[in-house]
DNA sequence: CGGAGTGTTGACGTCCGTCAAGTGGGGTGG
DNA sequence: CCACCCCACTTGACGGACGTCAACACTCCG
């Protein structure tokens, strides 16, 4: 539309997450400099972004799709530490190597930064670093909530808490309730909640019987009454 | 000792954690400005620094002693999200209100910052903010490890992982092994590991029987062989 | 030395994990 | 367009790890 010589258009400007991702901290001119160091990456379902233990060369922003972050014990036990959605930043907790693996749940687009180059940009734009610190604070709070879930909540409370969180993040209002299409299967729900797929399945069946939850297919959920549903998280 | 007019001594300079806490990011002149906004706070065992849900007016640095960070569910279930020791920063994950309670385990000295004034200093010294971001990254990594413990490890693995972490942080080499005086009791070990005091106690007894651990009194532990002990964390 | 509080041990129950057999939805090919 | 098949999910029966409840023992402190 408006391509003046001093401000020609560039990809980051029209990015879908321009106003929600870390980019929101920057004005157009600064964004241009960020644009100069990014690469767009597209991944299919199940594709690996990086593995736990790899050298942490890159950091990422989720543009579209969703990711799962997970850690493995040598004997195969897995813990999912988080799910990422558009606008989320990936790489806040990294040292020299990644502390977890990141995999795409569905077709996903990422925006990739080389670590060193982003670091230089952080020096130039303190407000970008300020935003990262604020994001890190949010993630820490989330992680602490998750610790409470895993350490002290029952199976039902864990599943309800997760479904509620996911609904708030990726759901839409529908039929006087709340509906969401989950990008992950039962094994992922299980490894996030510290349960088994069987227990997750049984719990969801129970919630359905109690009328707290509807399902349509295996991945579409519908919560008829959020208030009533929330009463079972253990948080109230 | 050396009180030149341009550089008179001030408390922060001789602080015990001058080189390990966030202060390590600052030179003497900058430290003076930090010094200008801090208050020293002393707490007895069991004293509360702040409660979950309180307005987050202050941030802190641990100078000496130790703290426990915990969250409560309405029915009284408690999860301890971390223990803090000298040099640790308290307040990385805070929004407008504290997301957890902080209590002193033993006699503890804190260095207190008003949130707004520290924020101003962060603007002036980007490297201070940089250091906070790096600390936040470490805390996130720790939290993720803790998630794996709570979600997927057995009772024995949880206790061993915790004792090992504590020994590395507050222990000393002794008798060809590693020894530590724990500042917290069984209930705290239990609420950190997501177990009950009984299970923690039984597990410790079992470790003693197996020769993996000695105890002297209720709070002094001694690990004769760290290598052998580590084999039971689940991480190898 | 004594008492109170913390930790330990024992008996038993329960929630969730394990193992195994269905069931159903969705995609493919006829 | 329908049938089939595969895979993911569901359901059931059973077992085990950890929680609960209660009695006992030890430590620490006055």
Coordinates of C-alpha atoms (C1' of nucleotides) in Angstrom, one line a residue:
Chain A
X1 CA 0.0 0.0 0.0
X2 CA 2.3 2.7 1.2
X3 CA 5.8 2.0 0.0
X4 CA 7.7 5.3 0.4
X5 CA 11.4 5.1 -0.5
X6 CA 12.4 5.5 3.1
X7 CA 10.1 2.7 4.2
X8 CA 9.6 0.0 1.6
X9 CA 7.6 -3.0 2.7
X10 CA 9.4 -6.1 4.2
X11 CA 8.1 -9.5 5.3
X12 CA 8.0 -8.9 9.1
X13 CA 5.7 -5.9 8.7
X14 CA 2.8 -8.0 7.5
X15 CA 3.6 -10.9 9.9
X16 CA 0.5 -12.5 11.5
X17 CA 2.1 -12.2 14.9
X18 CA 3.6 -8.8 14.4
X19 CA 1.6 -7.4 17.4
X20 CA 1.8 -10.3 19.8
X21 CA 5.3 -11.8 19.5
X22 CA 8.6 -10.2 20.6
X23 CA 8.3 -8.0 17.6
X24 CA 5.6 -6.0 19.4
X25 CA 8.4 -4.3 21.3
X26 CA 9.8 -2.7 18.2
X27 CA 8.8 0.1 15.9
X28 CA 8.9 -0.3 12.1
X29 CA 12.5 0.8 11.6
X30 CA 13.7 -1.5 14.4
X31 CA 11.6 -4.3 13.0
X32 CA 13.4 -3.9 9.7
X33 CA 16.7 -4.7 11.4
X34 CA 15.1 -7.7 13.1
X35 CA 13.8 -8.7 9.7
X36 CA 17.3 -8.7 8.3
X37 CA 18.4 -11.6 10.6
X38 CA 15.4 -13.9 10.4
X39 CA 14.7 -16.9 8.2
X40 CA 11.2 -18.4 7.8
X41 CA 11.0 -22.2 8.5
X42 CA 8.1 -24.5 7.6
X43 CA 7.6 -27.8 9.3
X44 CA 5.2 -30.7 8.7
X45 CA 3.4 -32.6 11.5
X46 CA 5.8 -34.5 13.7
X47 CA 8.9 -32.7 12.4
X48 CA 11.6 -31.9 14.9
X49 CA 12.8 -28.4 15.4
X50 CA 15.7 -29.5 17.5
X51 CA 16.7 -32.2 20.0
X52 CA 17.4 -31.9 23.7
X53 CA 21.2 -31.7 24.0
X54 CA 21.8 -30.2 20.6
X55 CA 23.9 -27.0 20.4
X56 CA 21.5 -24.1 20.7
X57 CA 22.4 -22.3 17.5
X58 CA 18.9 -20.9 16.8
X59 CA 16.0 -19.3 18.6
X60 CA 12.5 -19.2 17.2
X61 CA 9.2 -17.5 17.2
X62 CA 6.0 -19.5 16.4
X63 CA 4.2 -17.8 13.5
X64 CA 1.5 -20.4 12.9
X65 CA 0.8 -24.0 14.0
X66 CA 1.9 -25.5 17.3
X67 CA 4.9 -27.1 19.0
X68 CA 5.4 -29.5 21.8
X69 CA 8.4 -29.2 24.2
X70 CA 9.6 -32.4 25.8
X71 CA 12.3 -34.0 27.9
X72 CA 13.3 -37.6 27.9
X73 CA 14.8 -39.9 30.5
X74 CA 17.3 -42.5 29.2
X75 CA 14.7 -45.3 29.7
X76 CA 12.2 -43.5 27.5
X77 CA 10.0 -41.8 30.1
X78 CA 8.9 -38.5 28.6
X79 CA 7.7 -35.3 30.1
X80 CA 6.1 -32.6 28.0
X81 CA 7.0 -29.2 29.6
X82 CA 4.8 -27.1 27.4
X83 CA 2.9 -26.5 24.2
X84 CA 3.6 -23.5 22.0
X85 CA 1.2 -21.5 19.8
X86 CA 1.4 -18.6 17.4
X87 CA 3.2 -15.6 19.0
X88 CA 5.1 -17.7 21.5
X89 CA 8.9 -17.5 21.7
X90 CA 11.1 -20.5 21.8
X91 CA 14.5 -20.4 23.4
X92 CA 14.2 -18.4 26.6
X93 CA 15.6 -21.1 28.8
X94 CA 18.5 -22.2 26.6
X95 CA 22.2 -22.3 27.7
X96 CA 24.8 -23.7 25.3
X97 CA 22.6 -26.6 24.5
X98 CA 18.8 -27.0 24.3
X99 CA 17.3 -28.3 27.5
X100 CA 14.4 -30.0 25.7
X101 CA 13.3 -31.2 22.3
X102 CA 10.8 -29.2 20.2
X103 CA 8.6 -30.9 17.7
X104 CA 5.7 -29.6 15.5
X105 CA 2.3 -31.0 16.3
X106 CA 0.8 -29.9 13.0
X107 CA 2.0 -27.9 10.0
X108 CA 3.9 -25.1 11.6
X109 CA 5.7 -22.0 10.5
X110 CA 8.6 -20.6 12.6
X111 CA 10.7 -17.5 12.4
X112 CA 14.3 -18.4 13.1
X113 CA 17.0 -16.2 14.6
X114 CA 20.7 -17.1 14.9
X115 CA 21.6 -16.8 18.6
X116 CA 24.6 -14.6 18.2
X117 CA 22.9 -12.2 15.8
X118 CA 19.9 -11.8 18.0
X119 CA 22.1 -11.2 21.0
X120 CA 23.7 -8.3 19.1
X121 CA 20.2 -6.9 18.4
X122 CA 19.3 -7.2 22.1
X123 CA 22.3 -5.0 22.9
X124 CA 21.1 -2.4 20.4
X125 CA 17.5 -2.5 21.5
X126 CA 17.2 -2.9 25.3
X127 CA 13.5 -2.8 25.1
X128 CA 13.6 -6.0 23.1
X129 CA 15.6 -7.6 26.0
X130 CA 13.1 -6.1 28.4
X131 CA 10.3 -7.8 26.5
X132 CA 12.1 -11.1 26.6
X133 CA 12.5 -10.8 30.4
X134 CA 8.8 -10.1 30.7
X135 CA 8.1 -13.2 28.6
X136 CA 10.5 -15.3 30.7
X137 CA 8.6 -14.1 33.8
X138 CA 5.4 -15.4 32.3
X139 CA 6.9 -18.7 31.4
X140 CA 8.3 -19.1 34.9
X141 CA 4.8 -18.5 36.4
X142 CA 3.3 -21.0 34.0
X143 CA 6.0 -23.5 34.9
X144 CA 5.3 -23.0 38.6
X145 CA 1.6 -23.6 38.0
X146 CA 2.5 -26.8 36.1
X147 CA 4.6 -27.9 39.1
X148 CA 1.6 -27.6 41.3
X149 CA -0.4 -29.7 38.9
X150 CA 2.2 -32.4 38.6
X151 CA 3.1 -32.5 42.3
X152 CA -0.3 -32.2 44.0
X153 CA -3.3 -32.5 41.7
X154 CA -5.4 -35.7 41.1
X155 CA -5.8 -37.2 37.6
X156 CA -9.1 -35.5 37.0
X157 CA -7.8 -32.1 38.2
X158 CA -4.8 -32.4 35.9
X159 CA -6.8 -33.2 32.8
X160 CA -9.4 -30.5 33.6
X161 CA -6.7 -27.9 34.2
X162 CA -5.0 -28.7 30.9
X163 CA -8.2 -28.7 28.8
X164 CA -9.2 -25.4 30.4
X165 CA -5.8 -23.9 29.6
X166 CA -5.8 -25.1 26.0
X167 CA -9.4 -23.9 25.5
X168 CA -8.5 -20.4 26.7
X169 CA -5.5 -20.4 24.4
X170 CA -6.8 -22.0 21.2
X171 CA -10.6 -22.3 21.7
X172 CA -13.5 -20.2 20.5
X173 CA -16.9 -19.5 22.0
X174 CA -19.6 -21.8 20.6
X175 CA -23.1 -22.9 21.5
X176 CA -23.0 -21.0 24.8
X177 CA -19.8 -22.9 25.7
X178 CA -16.2 -23.1 24.6
X179 CA -14.8 -25.3 21.9
X180 CA -11.3 -26.2 20.8
X181 CA -9.6 -28.4 18.2
X182 CA -6.7 -30.0 20.0
X183 CA -3.5 -30.3 17.9
X184 CA -2.2 -33.1 20.0
X185 CA -3.3 -36.7 20.7
X186 CA -3.8 -38.6 24.0
X187 CA -0.2 -39.6 24.4
X188 CA 0.7 -35.9 24.4
X189 CA -2.0 -35.0 26.9
X190 CA -0.7 -37.9 29.1
X191 CA 2.9 -36.8 29.0
X192 CA 2.0 -33.3 29.8
X193 CA -0.1 -34.2 32.8
X194 CA 2.3 -36.9 34.1
X195 CA -0.4 -39.6 33.5
X196 CA -0.8 -42.5 31.1
X197 CA -3.0 -42.4 27.9
X198 CA -5.4 -44.8 29.6
X199 CA -5.9 -42.6 32.6
X200 CA -6.4 -39.6 30.4
X201 CA -8.9 -41.5 28.3
X202 CA -10.8 -42.8 31.3
X203 CA -10.9 -39.3 32.8
X204 CA -12.2 -37.7 29.6
X205 CA -14.9 -40.4 29.4
X206 CA -15.9 -39.7 33.0
X207 CA -16.1 -36.0 32.3
X208 CA -18.3 -36.8 29.3
X209 CA -20.6 -39.0 31.4
X210 CA -20.9 -36.2 34.0
X211 CA -21.9 -33.7 31.2
X212 CA -18.9 -31.5 31.9
X213 CA -17.4 -32.1 28.4
X214 CA -18.5 -33.1 24.9
X215 CA -16.2 -34.6 22.3
X216 CA -16.7 -34.7 18.5
X217 CA -14.2 -36.9 16.9
X218 CA -11.1 -37.5 19.0
X219 CA -9.7 -34.1 19.0
X220 CA -12.5 -31.7 19.1
X221 CA -13.7 -30.8 22.6
X222 CA -16.6 -28.7 23.8
X223 CA -17.0 -27.4 27.3
X224 CA -20.7 -26.6 27.8
X225 CA -20.2 -24.7 31.0
X226 CA -16.8 -23.2 31.7
X227 CA -17.8 -22.1 35.2
X228 CA -18.9 -25.5 36.3
X229 CA -15.9 -27.1 34.6
X230 CA -13.5 -24.8 36.4
X231 CA -14.8 -25.9 39.8
X232 CA -13.0 -29.1 39.3
X233 CA -9.5 -27.8 38.7
X234 CA -8.7 -27.8 42.4
X235 CA -7.9 -24.1 42.2
X236 CA -11.2 -23.0 43.7
Chain B
X1 CA 40.3 0.7 54.2
X2 CA 40.5 2.7 51.0
X3 CA 38.0 5.6 51.3
X4 CA 39.0 8.1 48.7
X5 CA 36.7 11.0 48.3
X6 CA 35.6 9.9 44.8
X7 CA 34.9 6.4 46.1
X8 CA 33.9 6.1 49.7
X9 CA 33.0 2.7 50.9
X10 CA 29.3 1.7 51.0
X11 CA 27.6 -1.5 52.2
X12 CA 27.0 -3.3 48.9
X13 CA 30.8 -3.2 48.2
X14 CA 31.6 -5.6 51.0
X15 CA 28.5 -7.7 50.5
X16 CA 29.0 -11.5 50.8
X17 CA 27.3 -12.1 47.5
X18 CA 28.8 -9.2 45.7
X19 CA 30.3 -11.4 43.0
X20 CA 27.6 -14.0 42.7
X21 CA 24.3 -12.1 42.9
X22 CA 22.9 -9.8 40.2
X23 CA 25.4 -7.2 41.5
X24 CA 28.1 -9.1 39.7
X25 CA 26.9 -7.4 36.5
X26 CA 27.8 -4.0 37.8
X27 CA 31.1 -2.1 38.4
X28 CA 31.7 -0.2 41.6
X29 CA 30.2 3.1 40.5
X30 CA 27.0 1.4 39.2
X31 CA 26.8 -0.7 42.3
X32 CA 26.7 2.5 44.3
X33 CA 23.5 3.5 42.5
X34 CA 22.1 0.1 43.3
X35 CA 23.2 0.5 46.9
X36 CA 21.1 3.7 47.0
X37 CA 17.8 1.9 46.5
X38 CA 18.3 -1.2 48.7
X39 CA 17.2 -2.0 52.2
X40 CA 18.6 -4.9 54.2
X41 CA 16.0 -7.2 55.8
X42 CA 16.6 -9.8 58.5
X43 CA 14.2 -12.7 59.1
X44 CA 13.9 -15.4 61.7
X45 CA 13.2 -19.1 60.9
X46 CA 9.6 -19.5 59.6
X47 CA 9.1 -15.8 58.9
X48 CA 7.2 -14.9 55.8
X49 CA 8.8 -12.7 53.2
X50 CA 5.5 -12.3 51.3
X51 CA 2.3 -14.3 50.5
X52 CA 1.1 -15.7 47.2
X53 CA -1.4 -13.1 45.9
X54 CA 0.1 -10.1 47.7
X55 CA 0.9 -7.0 45.6
X56 CA 4.5 -7.5 44.4
X57 CA 6.0 -4.3 45.8
X58 CA 9.5 -5.6 46.4
X59 CA 12.1 -7.9 44.8
X60 CA 14.9 -9.5 46.8
X61 CA 18.3 -10.9 46.8
X62 CA 19.2 -13.6 49.2
X63 CA 22.4 -12.6 51.1
X64 CA 22.5 -15.3 53.7
X65 CA 20.3 -18.1 54.9
X66 CA 17.7 -19.9 52.8
X67 CA 14.1 -19.5 51.6
X68 CA 11.3 -21.8 50.5
X69 CA 8.9 -20.8 47.7
X70 CA 5.5 -22.5 47.8
X71 CA 2.1 -22.4 46.3
X72 CA -1.1 -23.5 48.0
X73 CA -4.4 -25.0 46.8
X74 CA -7.5 -23.8 48.6
X75 CA -7.8 -27.2 50.3
X76 CA -4.4 -26.9 51.8
X77 CA -2.3 -29.0 49.4
X78 CA 1.1 -27.4 49.1
X79 CA 3.7 -27.5 46.4
X80 CA 7.2 -26.1 47.0
X81 CA 8.5 -24.8 43.7
X82 CA 12.0 -24.1 44.9
X83 CA 14.6 -23.4 47.6
X84 CA 16.7 -20.3 47.5
X85 CA 20.2 -19.8 48.9
X86 CA 22.7 -17.0 49.1
X87 CA 23.2 -15.2 45.8
X88 CA 19.8 -16.2 44.4
X89 CA 17.4 -13.6 43.1
X90 CA 13.7 -13.5 44.2
X91 CA 11.1 -12.0 41.9
X92 CA 11.9 -13.0 38.4
X93 CA 8.5 -14.5 37.8
X94 CA 6.4 -11.8 39.3
X95 CA 3.6 -9.9 37.6
X96 CA 1.5 -7.5 39.6
X97 CA 1.1 -10.0 42.4
X98 CA 3.4 -12.7 43.8
X99 CA 2.7 -16.1 42.2
X100 CA 4.0 -17.9 45.3
X101 CA 4.8 -17.4 49.0
X102 CA 8.3 -17.0 50.2
X103 CA 9.3 -18.0 53.8
X104 CA 12.6 -18.2 55.6
X105 CA 13.8 -21.7 56.5
X106 CA 16.4 -20.4 58.9
X107 CA 17.8 -17.0 60.0
X108 CA 18.0 -15.2 56.7
X109 CA 19.2 -11.9 55.4
X110 CA 17.7 -10.4 52.3
X111 CA 18.5 -7.3 50.2
X112 CA 15.3 -5.6 49.2
X113 CA 14.5 -3.5 46.1
X114 CA 11.4 -1.6 45.4
X115 CA 10.1 -2.8 42.1
X116 CA 9.7 0.6 40.4
X117 CA 13.1 1.8 41.4
X118 CA 14.8 -1.3 40.3
X119 CA 12.9 -1.0 37.0
X120 CA 14.4 2.4 36.5
X121 CA 17.9 1.1 37.2
X122 CA 17.3 -1.6 34.7
X123 CA 16.6 1.0 32.1
X124 CA 19.8 2.8 33.0
X125 CA 21.9 -0.4 33.0
X126 CA 20.9 -2.8 30.3
X127 CA 23.6 -5.2 31.4
X128 CA 21.7 -5.6 34.6
X129 CA 18.6 -6.5 32.7
X130 CA 20.7 -8.9 30.6
X131 CA 21.9 -10.6 33.7
X132 CA 18.3 -11.0 35.0
X133 CA 17.3 -12.5 31.7
X134 CA 20.2 -15.0 32.0
X135 CA 19.1 -15.8 35.5
X136 CA 15.5 -16.3 34.4
X137 CA 16.8 -18.7 31.8
X138 CA 18.5 -20.7 34.4
X139 CA 15.4 -20.8 36.6
X140 CA 13.3 -21.9 33.7
X141 CA 15.7 -24.8 33.0
X142 CA 15.6 -25.7 36.7
X143 CA 11.8 -25.6 36.7
X144 CA 11.7 -27.9 33.6
X145 CA 13.9 -30.4 35.3
X146 CA 11.6 -30.2 38.3
X147 CA 8.7 -30.9 36.0
X148 CA 10.3 -34.1 34.8
X149 CA 10.9 -35.1 38.4
X150 CA 7.3 -34.5 39.4
X151 CA 5.7 -35.9 36.3
X152 CA 7.8 -39.0 35.6
X153 CA 10.1 -40.0 38.4
X154 CA 9.5 -42.6 41.1
X155 CA 9.6 -41.7 44.8
X156 CA 13.2 -42.9 45.2
X157 CA 14.3 -41.0 42.2
X158 CA 12.7 -37.9 43.4
X159 CA 14.3 -38.0 46.8
X160 CA 17.7 -38.9 45.4
X161 CA 17.5 -36.1 42.8
X162 CA 16.6 -33.6 45.5
X163 CA 19.3 -34.6 47.9
X164 CA 21.9 -34.6 45.2
X165 CA 20.9 -31.1 44.1
X166 CA 20.9 -29.8 47.6
X167 CA 24.3 -31.4 48.3
X168 CA 25.8 -29.7 45.2
X169 CA 24.4 -26.4 46.3
X170 CA 25.0 -26.3 50.1
X171 CA 27.2 -29.4 50.8
X172 CA 30.9 -29.8 51.4
X173 CA 33.3 -32.6 50.7
X174 CA 33.8 -34.8 53.8
X175 CA 35.2 -38.2 54.6
X176 CA 35.7 -39.0 50.9
X177 CA 32.0 -38.2 50.3
X178 CA 29.7 -35.3 50.3
X179 CA 28.0 -33.8 53.4
X180 CA 25.2 -31.3 53.9
X181 CA 23.2 -29.7 56.7
X182 CA 19.6 -29.4 55.3
X183 CA 17.8 -26.2 56.4
X184 CA 14.4 -27.8 55.9
X185 CA 12.5 -30.6 57.5
X186 CA 10.7 -33.7 56.1
X187 CA 7.5 -31.9 55.3
X188 CA 9.4 -29.5 53.1
X189 CA 11.2 -32.3 51.3
X190 CA 7.8 -34.0 50.8
X191 CA 6.1 -30.9 49.4
X192 CA 9.0 -30.2 47.0
X193 CA 9.0 -33.8 45.7
X194 CA 5.2 -34.2 45.5
X195 CA 5.3 -37.0 48.1
X196 CA 4.2 -37.4 51.7
X197 CA 6.5 -37.1 54.7
X198 CA 6.0 -40.8 55.3
X199 CA 7.2 -41.7 51.9
X200 CA 10.2 -39.4 52.1
X201 CA 11.1 -40.9 55.5
X202 CA 10.7 -44.5 54.2
X203 CA 12.8 -43.7 51.2
X204 CA 15.6 -42.1 53.2
X205 CA 15.6 -45.2 55.5
X206 CA 15.9 -47.4 52.5
X207 CA 18.8 -45.5 51.1
X208 CA 20.5 -45.7 54.5
X209 CA 20.0 -49.5 54.5
X210 CA 21.5 -49.8 51.1
X211 CA 24.5 -47.8 52.2
X212 CA 23.9 -45.0 49.7
X213 CA 23.3 -42.5 52.5
X214 CA 24.2 -41.8 56.1
X215 CA 22.3 -39.4 58.4
X216 CA 23.5 -37.8 61.6
X217 CA 20.6 -36.3 63.5
X218 CA 17.6 -35.5 61.4
X219 CA 19.0 -32.9 59.1
X220 CA 22.6 -33.8 58.5
X221 CA 23.1 -36.1 55.5
X222 CA 26.3 -37.7 54.1
X223 CA 26.6 -39.3 50.7
X224 CA 29.5 -41.7 50.8
X225 CA 29.7 -42.2 47.0
X226 CA 28.2 -39.5 44.8
X227 CA 28.8 -41.5 41.6
X228 CA 26.9 -44.5 42.9
X229 CA 24.2 -42.3 44.4
X230 CA 23.7 -40.5 41.0
X231 CA 23.0 -43.8 39.3
X232 CA 19.6 -43.8 40.9
X233 CA 18.3 -40.4 39.8
X234 CA 16.8 -41.9 36.6
X235 CA 19.0 -39.5 34.6
X236 CA 21.6 -42.1 33.7
Chain C
dC1 C1' 16.4 -35.0 82.7
dG2 C1' 12.0 -34.6 80.7
dG3 C1' 8.6 -33.2 77.5
dA4 C1' 7.0 -31.7 73.0
dG5 C1' 7.5 -31.9 68.5
dT6 C1' 9.5 -34.1 64.5
dG7 C1' 10.7 -38.3 62.3
dT8 C1' 10.0 -43.4 61.7
dT9 C1' 7.7 -47.6 61.1
dG10 C1' 3.7 -50.6 60.4
dA11 C1' -0.9 -52.0 58.5
dC12 C1' -4.0 -51.2 55.3
dG13 C1' -6.5 -48.7 51.5
dT14 C1' -6.8 -46.4 47.1
dC15 C1' -5.7 -44.3 42.9
dC16 C1' -3.5 -44.8 39.0
dG17 C1' -0.4 -47.9 36.1
dT18 C1' 0.0 -52.1 33.4
dC19 C1' -1.4 -55.4 30.3
dA20 C1' -4.7 -56.9 27.1
dA21 C1' -8.8 -56.9 24.4
dG22 C1' -12.1 -54.3 22.1
dT23 C1' -14.2 -50.2 19.3
dG24 C1' -14.6 -46.5 16.2
dG25 C1' -13.3 -42.9 13.1
dG26 C1' -10.9 -41.5 9.0
dG27 C1' -8.4 -42.2 5.0
dT28 C1' -7.5 -45.0 0.9
dG29 C1' -8.5 -47.8 -2.9
dG30 C1' -11.6 -50.3 -5.3
Chain D
dC1 C1' -19.4 -43.7 -3.0
dC2 C1' -18.7 -47.3 -0.2
dA3 C1' -16.0 -50.8 2.1
dC4 C1' -12.2 -52.0 4.3
dC5 C1' -8.4 -51.5 7.2
dC6 C1' -5.3 -49.3 10.2
dC7 C1' -4.4 -46.8 14.0
dA8 C1' -5.7 -44.2 17.8
dC9 C1' -8.5 -44.3 21.4
dT10 C1' -11.5 -46.8 24.8
dT11 C1' -12.6 -50.0 28.2
dG12 C1' -11.8 -53.8 31.4
dA13 C1' -9.4 -56.6 34.9
dC14 C1' -5.7 -56.6 37.9
dG15 C1' -1.6 -55.2 40.4
dG16 C1' 1.6 -52.2 42.7
dA17 C1' 3.4 -47.8 44.4
dC18 C1' 2.4 -44.5 47.2
dG19 C1' -1.1 -42.3 50.5
dT20 C1' -3.6 -42.6 54.9
dC21 C1' -4.1 -43.5 59.6
dA22 C1' -2.1 -44.7 63.8
dA23 C1' 1.4 -46.0 67.1
dC24 C1' 6.0 -45.6 68.4
dA25 C1' 10.9 -43.6 68.8
dC26 C1' 14.2 -40.3 68.6
dT27 C1' 16.2 -35.4 69.0
dC28 C1' 16.5 -31.3 70.3
dC29 C1' 15.9 -27.9 73.7
dG30 C1' 14.8 -26.0 77.9

